[in-house]
Amino acid sequence: MPTPDLCTEEEVHRLVHGFYAKVRLDPDLGPVFDAHIRDWDPHLSKMVDFWSSALRGTARFRGTPMPKHVALPGLSEALFQRWLALFGATTAALGNPAMKERADVLAHRIADSLWYGWRISRGMDVAEGLV
């Protein structure tokens, strides 16, 4: 369950901004994100709200991420695995083990859900989640 005691808003901000800095530099993920995000400031603000809601229970996030992700062309399991690897590296660097554990679990659930939804939208086999 999200709890305000898990982490601070500053830690959430560092998580989101640190993670997306890595994503934007990544040779595989960077082009995918840059092709679809025109203005990074609103995106980062929305992601801070999302992770603050998920980790701290602030309930600031409003949105439906699935339709936007389902519309993306050319996704692959490897891209989701890379996303998870960068996310895990970012949470590890924050120095808050409880936050890392909770955020990493949530990130895996999110990646599984988005990958599942993407495959369903294309009539693909969904027997297995991300490895």
Short mmCIF file of C-alpha atoms in Angstrom, two decimals:
data_model
loop_
_atom_site.label_atom_id
_atom_site.label_comp_id
_atom_site.label_asym_id
_atom_site.label_seq_id
_atom_site.Cartn_x
_atom_site.Cartn_y
_atom_site.Cartn_z
CA MET A 1 0.00 0.00 0.00
CA PRO A 2 1.22 3.51 -0.69
CA THR A 3 2.21 5.50 2.36
CA PRO A 4 3.62 9.00 2.83
CA ASP A 5 6.29 7.50 5.10
CA LEU A 6 7.79 5.39 2.30
CA CYS A 7 9.61 8.27 0.65
CA THR A 8 9.66 12.02 0.23
CA GLU A 9 8.41 14.07 -2.69
CA GLU A 10 12.04 14.94 -3.38
CA GLU A 11 12.85 11.23 -3.72
CA VAL A 12 9.93 10.79 -6.12
CA HIS A 13 11.18 13.76 -8.13
CA ARG A 14 14.71 12.30 -8.22
CA LEU A 15 13.33 8.90 -9.27
CA VAL A 16 11.31 10.27 -12.17
CA HIS A 17 13.84 12.78 -13.43
CA GLY A 18 16.78 10.40 -13.00
CA PHE A 19 14.98 7.57 -14.73
CA TYR A 20 13.84 9.61 -17.72
CA ALA A 21 17.31 11.14 -18.07
CA LYS A 22 18.59 7.57 -18.51
CA VAL A 23 15.74 6.69 -20.90
CA ARG A 24 16.42 9.68 -23.12
CA LEU A 25 20.10 8.72 -23.45
CA ASP A 26 19.38 5.05 -24.06
CA PRO A 27 20.00 4.04 -27.70
CA ASP A 28 16.95 1.75 -27.75
CA LEU A 29 14.40 3.58 -25.58
CA GLY A 30 15.40 7.17 -26.29
CA PRO A 31 14.14 7.23 -29.88
CA VAL A 32 10.83 5.60 -28.89
CA PHE A 33 10.13 8.21 -26.23
CA ASP A 34 11.43 11.14 -28.24
CA ALA A 35 9.18 10.19 -31.16
CA HIS A 36 6.09 10.51 -29.00
CA ILE A 37 6.86 13.09 -26.31
CA ARG A 38 7.12 16.58 -27.74
CA ASP A 39 7.29 18.52 -24.48
CA TRP A 40 9.11 16.72 -21.69
CA ASP A 41 8.21 19.08 -18.85
CA PRO A 42 4.48 18.17 -18.76
CA HIS A 43 5.34 14.49 -19.16
CA LEU A 44 7.78 14.56 -16.26
CA SER A 45 5.29 16.44 -14.11
CA LYS A 46 2.62 13.83 -14.87
CA MET A 47 5.05 11.02 -14.06
CA VAL A 48 5.97 12.67 -10.74
CA ASP A 49 2.24 12.79 -9.95
CA PHE A 50 1.87 9.15 -10.96
CA TRP A 51 4.74 7.88 -8.82
CA SER A 52 3.79 10.12 -5.92
CA SER A 53 0.30 8.62 -6.04
CA ALA A 54 1.62 5.06 -6.38
CA LEU A 55 4.29 5.30 -3.68
CA ARG A 56 3.02 7.96 -1.28
CA GLY A 57 -0.75 7.75 -1.79
CA THR A 58 -1.14 11.40 -2.80
CA ALA A 59 -3.85 10.61 -5.39
CA ARG A 60 -2.59 13.40 -7.67
CA PHE A 61 -2.39 11.35 -10.84
CA ARG A 62 -5.26 11.52 -13.28
CA GLY A 63 -5.00 9.66 -16.53
CA THR A 64 -5.38 6.47 -18.50
CA PRO A 65 -1.97 5.28 -19.65
CA MET A 66 -3.06 2.10 -21.44
CA PRO A 67 -4.57 3.70 -24.58
CA LYS A 68 -1.47 5.84 -25.16
CA HIS A 69 0.86 2.88 -24.78
CA VAL A 70 -1.29 0.53 -26.87
CA ALA A 71 -1.13 3.03 -29.73
CA LEU A 72 2.67 2.90 -29.88
CA PRO A 73 4.06 1.01 -32.88
CA GLY A 74 6.85 -1.54 -32.74
CA LEU A 75 7.10 -2.32 -29.03
CA SER A 76 8.90 -5.48 -27.96
CA GLU A 77 9.57 -7.46 -24.83
CA ALA A 78 13.22 -6.36 -25.07
CA LEU A 79 12.17 -2.69 -24.82
CA PHE A 80 10.13 -3.41 -21.69
CA GLN A 81 13.05 -5.35 -20.20
CA ARG A 82 15.37 -2.42 -20.92
CA TRP A 83 12.85 -0.04 -19.32
CA LEU A 84 12.81 -2.22 -16.20
CA ALA A 85 16.61 -2.42 -16.08
CA LEU A 86 16.97 1.35 -16.24
CA PHE A 87 14.23 1.79 -13.67
CA GLY A 88 15.90 -0.67 -11.28
CA ALA A 89 19.25 1.07 -11.69
CA THR A 90 17.57 4.37 -10.87
CA THR A 91 15.79 3.09 -7.77
CA ALA A 92 19.00 1.44 -6.54
CA ALA A 93 20.83 4.76 -6.70
CA LEU A 94 18.27 6.54 -4.51
CA GLY A 95 19.47 4.99 -1.26
CA ASN A 96 15.98 4.15 0.05
CA PRO A 97 15.65 0.34 0.10
CA ALA A 98 11.95 0.33 1.02
CA MET A 99 11.14 2.73 -1.79
CA LYS A 100 13.25 0.69 -4.22
CA GLU A 101 11.45 -2.52 -3.32
CA ARG A 102 7.96 -1.02 -3.68
CA ALA A 103 8.76 0.98 -6.83
CA ASP A 104 10.41 -2.00 -8.53
CA VAL A 105 7.43 -4.26 -7.80
CA LEU A 106 5.07 -1.63 -9.19
CA ALA A 107 7.25 -1.07 -12.25
CA HIS A 108 7.17 -4.80 -13.03
CA ARG A 109 3.38 -4.87 -12.67
CA ILE A 110 3.06 -1.82 -14.92
CA ALA A 111 5.39 -3.25 -17.56
CA ASP A 112 3.54 -6.58 -17.51
CA SER A 113 0.20 -4.83 -17.83
CA LEU A 114 1.27 -2.54 -20.67
CA TRP A 115 2.98 -5.36 -22.55
CA TYR A 116 -0.12 -7.55 -22.10
CA GLY A 117 -2.44 -4.76 -23.29
CA TRP A 118 -0.22 -3.99 -26.27
CA ARG A 119 -0.21 -7.63 -27.37
CA ILE A 120 -3.97 -8.04 -26.81
CA SER A 121 -4.62 -4.97 -28.96
CA ARG A 122 -2.79 -6.68 -31.81
CA GLY A 123 -4.32 -10.13 -31.38
CA MET A 124 -1.01 -11.60 -30.22
CA ASP A 125 -0.38 -14.51 -27.86
CA VAL A 126 -0.52 -13.36 -24.25
CA ALA A 127 0.14 -16.67 -22.49
CA GLU A 128 3.27 -15.38 -20.80
CA GLY A 129 4.23 -12.11 -19.16
CA LEU A 130 7.62 -10.47 -19.12
CA VAL A 131 10.46 -12.76 -18.12
#
